[in-house]
Structure formats: structure tokens, C-alpha cells
Amino acid sequence: GVSVLDDGGTPFDKTDDTWQTFNEADGLSNYNVNAVAIQTISPTLAYKWFGVHYGGVSLLDDHGTPFNKVDDTWVTFTPADGLTSNRVYAIRIDAAGRKWFGTQGGGVSLLDDNGTPLNKDDDTWTSFTGQDGLLADNVYAIAIDNAGLKWFGVASSGGTRPSLPLDADGLSVLDDHGTPFNKNDDTWQSFTTADGLAVGVVTGIAIDAHGRKWLATGAGGVSVLDDHGTPFDKTDDTWTTYTSADG
């Protein structure tokens, strides 16, 4: 399930720690949780989104009291609602509050809950798969850069963990031009081992203050991409990889 820790502001002193755990008995759709995202609405309201293996997406509104379960509200999203797969490995929330879910076998699902995540009646869904421009339909990582571009770590291999072949796929980037529910103006670019990626399975993505992409890979260490601000032009790209041999 999910554990939450309040260390009392003293992370190196365990004596004042408070813990809480949430599992299926509370409202979580499955014990196996692969991803967490927190959507802060106000100082007293923050929705918790959990990507669950074989459980879709579970949403918790703890009403600002995570250590009191009495007032908790839970909602679960599955393929019956519009999610493309009930195995969710990555969650990112964009500047407009839309939720991007990386799934195993279903590509990327996008939810616009119109600011009412606990009410499904006004939800809008769409998805992105290999037919749209995504390298593969297993998406293990998502990042959104300052320009609003969406970066997806993908693999064609399945299983509960990325498996061989490790050079199967890699990294896809989407420019939806601010209209994610209109695919007609989408621009896609992909990066593989042929471009400089250490191996094709990308399991984590972080973007630093200079716009460089730090890519955790399945068995190739960390690859860093500096696209010099032109992600759709590969001619000026610079790649670096760090492995256990480096430290």
C-alpha cells in the first residue's frame, strides 16, 4: 500500500516520527503502488493520486488530515472510466491540472477532470499509443518540461519490471501545442540507443534547471540528454552516460 511519514521536521531523529498506512481496506484499489503524485489545490487541500498495478488509479482526498482516516474520500479510475490499462506506472500533473498516466500495455492516458476529481460526470479522456507516435505502449516514466512538452520513458517489453530486450525502445517527446485533446497538431520525436541513449528501457526522467533530461535506464545507468533547447532537432544534441564505473 502507501505509507506516509511525518518526521516532525527532524528527519534524523526518529523519536517524534508519525506514520500512517493506507491499503485496500481503506479504499486503495490494490496493494501494489507504482506511482504517486500530489496535486496541491490550497494550503489545506491536496489530492493524492496513486498509480496501482492491476488497480488503475486511486485518488485520495484526506481533507488535510492524513493521520485521521474518518473523513477520507476515495475514488478509483479504471478502463471502465477511460483509462487504457489498469496497470499504471507513472503519473504527472500538468500546469492546467490534467493528469497524464503512463500505463503498461496501454500507452499514455490523459484525464481532464475539469477541476472536480471526485466527480466523474464531467471527465474527458484521451490516450496516446504507438499509433499516434509513441515509441511503445509500455510507459514507465513521464516528465513535463517548462515549455509544456511531455517526455515519456517507454519500452516494448512487459512484465512487472522492464525486461529484455533492453534496446527495444527509449524516449518519446510530445508537443501537443497546448491542445492535448486535438491530435491533429501534435509533433512527436523519439530517441533510442542509435541516438546516444545507454539502453532503450527508460524507467525515470528528471529535467534540471538547464533543461537537460536525466534518464534512468533499465540496466545502462543514467543517460543525460542536452538538446540545447531544440528537442525536435537532433543535430545539436549532446549525450553523456553515467554507470557504476563512474561512481
Short mmCIF file of C-alpha atoms in Angstrom, two decimals:
data_model
loop_
_atom_site.label_atom_id
_atom_site.label_comp_id
_atom_site.label_asym_id
_atom_site.label_seq_id
_atom_site.Cartn_x
_atom_site.Cartn_y
_atom_site.Cartn_z
CA GLY A 1 0.00 0.00 0.00
CA VAL A 2 1.04 3.57 0.75
CA SER A 3 2.86 4.80 3.83
CA VAL A 4 3.08 8.45 4.86
CA LEU A 5 5.68 9.79 7.28
CA ASP A 6 5.59 12.98 9.31
CA ASP A 7 9.09 13.27 10.73
CA GLY A 8 8.16 16.34 12.78
CA GLY A 9 10.75 18.38 10.90
CA THR A 10 13.58 16.26 12.32
CA PRO A 11 14.35 13.60 9.70
CA PHE A 12 17.43 12.39 11.58
CA ASP A 13 15.53 11.90 14.85
CA LYS A 14 13.04 9.03 14.71
CA THR A 15 11.64 9.53 18.22
CA ASP A 16 8.98 12.04 17.09
CA ASP A 17 8.02 10.25 13.84
CA THR A 18 4.37 9.62 12.98
CA TRP A 19 3.38 7.02 10.38
CA GLN A 20 0.14 6.16 8.61
CA THR A 21 -0.55 3.40 6.09
CA PHE A 22 -3.32 3.10 3.50
CA ASN A 23 -4.28 -0.20 1.87
CA GLU A 24 -7.23 -1.96 0.27
CA ALA A 25 -9.21 -1.91 3.49
CA ASP A 26 -9.15 1.90 3.38
CA GLY A 27 -10.07 2.37 -0.26
CA LEU A 28 -6.86 1.85 -2.23
CA SER A 29 -7.63 -0.30 -5.26
CA ASN A 30 -4.62 -2.63 -4.85
CA TYR A 31 -1.66 -3.06 -2.51
CA ASN A 32 0.90 -2.71 -5.33
CA VAL A 33 1.54 1.01 -5.86
CA ASN A 34 3.93 2.09 -8.61
CA ALA A 35 3.49 5.86 -8.74
CA VAL A 36 2.46 8.79 -6.55
CA ALA A 37 1.60 12.38 -7.44
CA ILE A 38 0.28 15.15 -5.21
CA GLN A 39 -1.94 17.90 -6.60
CA THR A 40 -1.87 20.87 -4.24
CA ILE A 41 -5.04 22.96 -4.51
CA SER A 42 -4.66 25.11 -1.39
CA PRO A 43 -2.72 25.07 1.90
CA THR A 44 -5.38 22.74 3.31
CA LEU A 45 -6.30 20.70 0.22
CA ALA A 46 -4.01 18.34 -1.67
CA TYR A 47 -5.25 15.38 -3.68
CA LYS A 48 -3.10 12.25 -3.65
CA TRP A 49 -3.01 10.24 -6.88
CA PHE A 50 -1.72 6.66 -6.84
CA GLY A 51 -0.83 4.55 -9.87
CA VAL A 52 -1.66 0.96 -8.98
CA HIS A 53 -0.69 -2.33 -10.58
CA TYR A 54 -3.89 -4.12 -11.59
CA GLY A 55 -5.87 -1.39 -9.87
CA GLY A 56 -5.84 1.59 -12.22
CA VAL A 57 -5.60 4.92 -10.43
CA SER A 58 -6.75 5.60 -6.88
CA LEU A 59 -7.40 9.14 -5.69
CA LEU A 60 -7.41 10.13 -2.02
CA ASP A 61 -8.83 13.32 -0.56
CA ASP A 62 -7.77 13.19 3.09
CA HIS A 63 -9.23 16.68 3.74
CA GLY A 64 -5.86 17.82 5.05
CA THR A 65 -5.82 15.26 7.85
CA PRO A 66 -3.73 12.31 6.59
CA PHE A 67 -3.49 10.82 10.07
CA ASN A 68 -7.26 10.77 10.51
CA LYS A 69 -8.96 8.35 8.12
CA VAL A 70 -12.51 9.09 9.29
CA ASP A 71 -13.04 11.94 6.77
CA ASP A 72 -11.22 10.31 3.83
CA THR A 73 -12.77 10.19 0.36
CA TRP A 74 -11.52 7.71 -2.24
CA VAL A 75 -12.19 7.45 -5.98
CA THR A 76 -10.78 4.84 -8.34
CA PHE A 77 -10.38 5.13 -12.12
CA THR A 78 -10.21 2.02 -14.31
CA PRO A 79 -10.60 1.16 -18.01
CA ALA A 80 -14.35 1.37 -17.44
CA ASP A 81 -13.89 5.12 -16.93
CA GLY A 82 -11.50 5.77 -19.81
CA LEU A 83 -8.10 4.62 -18.59
CA THR A 84 -6.39 2.49 -21.23
CA SER A 85 -4.90 -0.04 -18.81
CA ASN A 86 -5.36 -0.89 -15.14
CA ARG A 87 -1.57 -1.11 -14.70
CA VAL A 88 -0.31 2.42 -14.08
CA TYR A 89 3.41 3.10 -13.66
CA ALA A 90 3.76 6.88 -13.94
CA ILE A 91 1.72 9.98 -13.10
CA ARG A 92 2.37 13.62 -13.91
CA ILE A 93 0.06 16.60 -13.49
CA ASP A 94 0.45 19.47 -15.95
CA ALA A 95 0.06 23.20 -15.35
CA ALA A 96 -3.64 23.02 -16.25
CA GLY A 97 -4.27 20.25 -13.71
CA ARG A 98 -4.64 17.50 -16.31
CA LYS A 99 -3.37 14.06 -15.30
CA TRP A 100 -1.02 12.09 -17.54
CA PHE A 101 -0.86 8.38 -16.72
CA GLY A 102 1.82 6.06 -18.06
CA THR A 103 0.44 2.56 -18.36
CA GLN A 104 1.71 -0.90 -19.12
CA GLY A 105 0.28 -2.01 -22.42
CA GLY A 106 -1.99 0.98 -22.95
CA GLY A 107 0.38 3.84 -23.71
CA VAL A 108 -0.48 7.16 -22.08
CA SER A 109 -3.92 8.05 -20.76
CA LEU A 110 -4.84 11.69 -20.23
CA LEU A 111 -7.59 12.82 -17.87
CA ASP A 112 -9.10 16.29 -17.65
CA ASP A 113 -11.37 16.19 -14.62
CA ASN A 114 -12.37 19.85 -15.12
CA GLY A 115 -11.31 20.65 -11.57
CA THR A 116 -13.71 18.14 -10.00
CA PRO A 117 -11.63 14.99 -9.49
CA LEU A 118 -14.18 13.44 -7.16
CA ASN A 119 -16.94 13.80 -9.76
CA LYS A 120 -16.53 11.66 -12.86
CA ASP A 121 -19.53 13.09 -14.70
CA ASP A 122 -17.56 15.89 -16.39
CA ASP A 123 -14.37 13.93 -17.10
CA THR A 124 -12.69 13.98 -20.51
CA TRP A 125 -10.26 11.24 -21.53
CA THR A 126 -7.91 10.63 -24.41
CA SER A 127 -4.93 8.34 -24.97
CA PHE A 128 -1.67 8.20 -26.89
CA THR A 129 -0.21 4.94 -28.19
CA GLY A 130 2.24 3.69 -30.75
CA GLN A 131 -0.30 4.52 -33.44
CA ASP A 132 -0.07 8.20 -32.53
CA GLY A 133 3.72 8.47 -32.37
CA LEU A 134 4.71 6.95 -29.03
CA LEU A 135 7.61 4.53 -29.38
CA ALA A 136 5.85 1.74 -27.48
CA ASP A 137 2.81 1.18 -25.31
CA ASN A 138 4.60 0.43 -22.01
CA VAL A 139 5.25 3.80 -20.37
CA TYR A 140 7.31 3.74 -17.18
CA ALA A 141 8.18 7.42 -16.74
CA ILE A 142 6.73 10.85 -17.57
CA ALA A 143 8.16 14.35 -17.21
CA ILE A 144 6.83 17.74 -18.36
CA ASP A 145 9.31 20.50 -19.14
CA ASN A 146 8.96 24.26 -18.75
CA ALA A 147 7.73 24.58 -22.34
CA GLY A 148 4.92 22.10 -21.67
CA LEU A 149 6.49 19.31 -23.71
CA LYS A 150 5.73 15.81 -22.45
CA TRP A 151 8.59 13.32 -22.18
CA PHE A 152 7.81 9.61 -21.94
CA GLY A 153 10.12 6.75 -20.98
CA VAL A 154 8.90 3.70 -22.89
CA ALA A 155 9.66 0.06 -23.57
CA SER A 156 8.18 -2.62 -25.75
CA SER A 157 8.90 -5.27 -23.09
CA GLY A 158 6.28 -6.08 -20.48
CA GLY A 159 6.17 -7.73 -17.10
CA THR A 160 6.00 -6.13 -13.67
CA ARG A 161 9.53 -4.83 -14.27
CA PRO A 162 11.10 -3.79 -17.57
CA SER A 163 12.74 -6.83 -19.13
CA LEU A 164 14.86 -7.68 -22.14
CA PRO A 165 15.44 -6.62 -24.85
CA LEU A 166 16.95 -3.54 -23.22
CA ASP A 167 17.49 -1.69 -26.51
CA ALA A 168 13.89 -2.10 -27.61
CA ASP A 169 12.75 1.48 -27.34
CA GLY A 170 13.64 4.60 -25.40
CA LEU A 171 12.33 8.13 -25.05
CA SER A 172 9.44 9.92 -26.78
CA VAL A 173 8.61 13.61 -26.60
CA LEU A 174 5.26 15.17 -27.50
CA ASP A 175 4.49 18.76 -28.35
CA ASP A 176 0.70 18.96 -28.27
CA HIS A 177 0.80 22.74 -28.90
CA GLY A 178 -1.41 23.31 -25.88
CA THR A 179 -4.27 21.26 -27.30
CA PRO A 180 -3.80 17.75 -25.89
CA PHE A 181 -7.28 16.66 -26.92
CA ASN A 182 -6.66 17.63 -30.54
CA LYS A 183 -4.09 15.31 -32.08
CA ASN A 184 -4.10 16.99 -35.47
CA ASP A 185 -1.36 19.46 -34.50
CA ASP A 186 0.80 17.05 -32.48
CA THR A 187 4.54 16.81 -33.09
CA TRP A 188 6.49 13.75 -31.93
CA GLN A 189 10.18 12.95 -31.65
CA SER A 190 11.85 9.79 -30.33
CA PHE A 191 15.32 8.94 -29.02
CA THR A 192 16.86 5.46 -28.93
CA THR A 193 20.23 3.82 -28.46
CA ALA A 194 21.04 4.88 -32.01
CA ASP A 195 20.97 8.50 -30.82
CA GLY A 196 23.04 8.06 -27.66
CA LEU A 197 20.74 6.55 -25.04
CA ALA A 198 22.56 3.91 -22.98
CA VAL A 199 19.78 1.33 -23.29
CA GLY A 200 16.23 1.51 -24.54
CA VAL A 201 14.29 0.98 -21.32
CA VAL A 202 13.77 4.36 -19.59
CA THR A 203 12.37 3.98 -16.07
CA GLY A 204 12.75 7.52 -14.74
CA ILE A 205 13.01 11.07 -16.10
CA ALA A 206 14.02 14.31 -14.38
CA ILE A 207 14.65 17.68 -16.04
CA ASP A 208 17.16 20.05 -14.47
CA ALA A 209 17.23 23.86 -14.39
CA HIS A 210 19.13 23.95 -17.70
CA GLY A 211 16.56 21.78 -19.47
CA ARG A 212 18.79 18.72 -19.59
CA LYS A 213 16.99 15.38 -19.36
CA TRP A 214 18.33 12.85 -16.84
CA LEU A 215 17.17 9.40 -17.84
CA ALA A 216 17.27 6.35 -15.56
CA THR A 217 17.60 3.23 -17.68
CA GLY A 218 16.79 -0.43 -17.15
CA ALA A 219 20.39 -1.65 -16.99
CA GLY A 220 22.54 1.06 -18.53
CA GLY A 221 22.94 3.56 -15.73
CA VAL A 222 21.89 7.17 -16.24
CA SER A 223 21.89 8.92 -19.61
CA VAL A 224 21.82 12.70 -19.87
CA LEU A 225 20.45 14.47 -22.93
CA ASP A 226 21.20 18.11 -23.62
CA ASP A 227 19.08 19.02 -26.63
CA HIS A 228 20.13 22.70 -26.39
CA GLY A 229 16.51 23.76 -26.35
CA THR A 230 15.71 22.16 -29.71
CA PRO A 231 14.21 18.75 -28.88
CA PHE A 232 12.94 18.29 -32.42
CA ASP A 233 16.36 18.90 -33.96
CA LYS A 234 18.83 16.17 -33.09
CA THR A 235 21.81 17.70 -34.88
CA ASP A 236 22.96 19.69 -31.83
CA ASP A 237 22.25 17.03 -29.19
CA THR A 238 24.86 16.08 -26.60
CA TRP A 239 24.69 12.80 -24.68
CA THR A 240 26.50 11.60 -21.56
CA THR A 241 26.08 8.35 -19.65
CA TYR A 242 26.97 7.55 -16.04
CA THR A 243 27.40 3.96 -14.87
CA SER A 244 28.70 2.19 -11.79
CA ALA A 245 32.18 2.55 -13.26
CA ASP A 246 31.84 6.31 -12.82
CA GLY A 247 30.53 6.17 -9.28
#
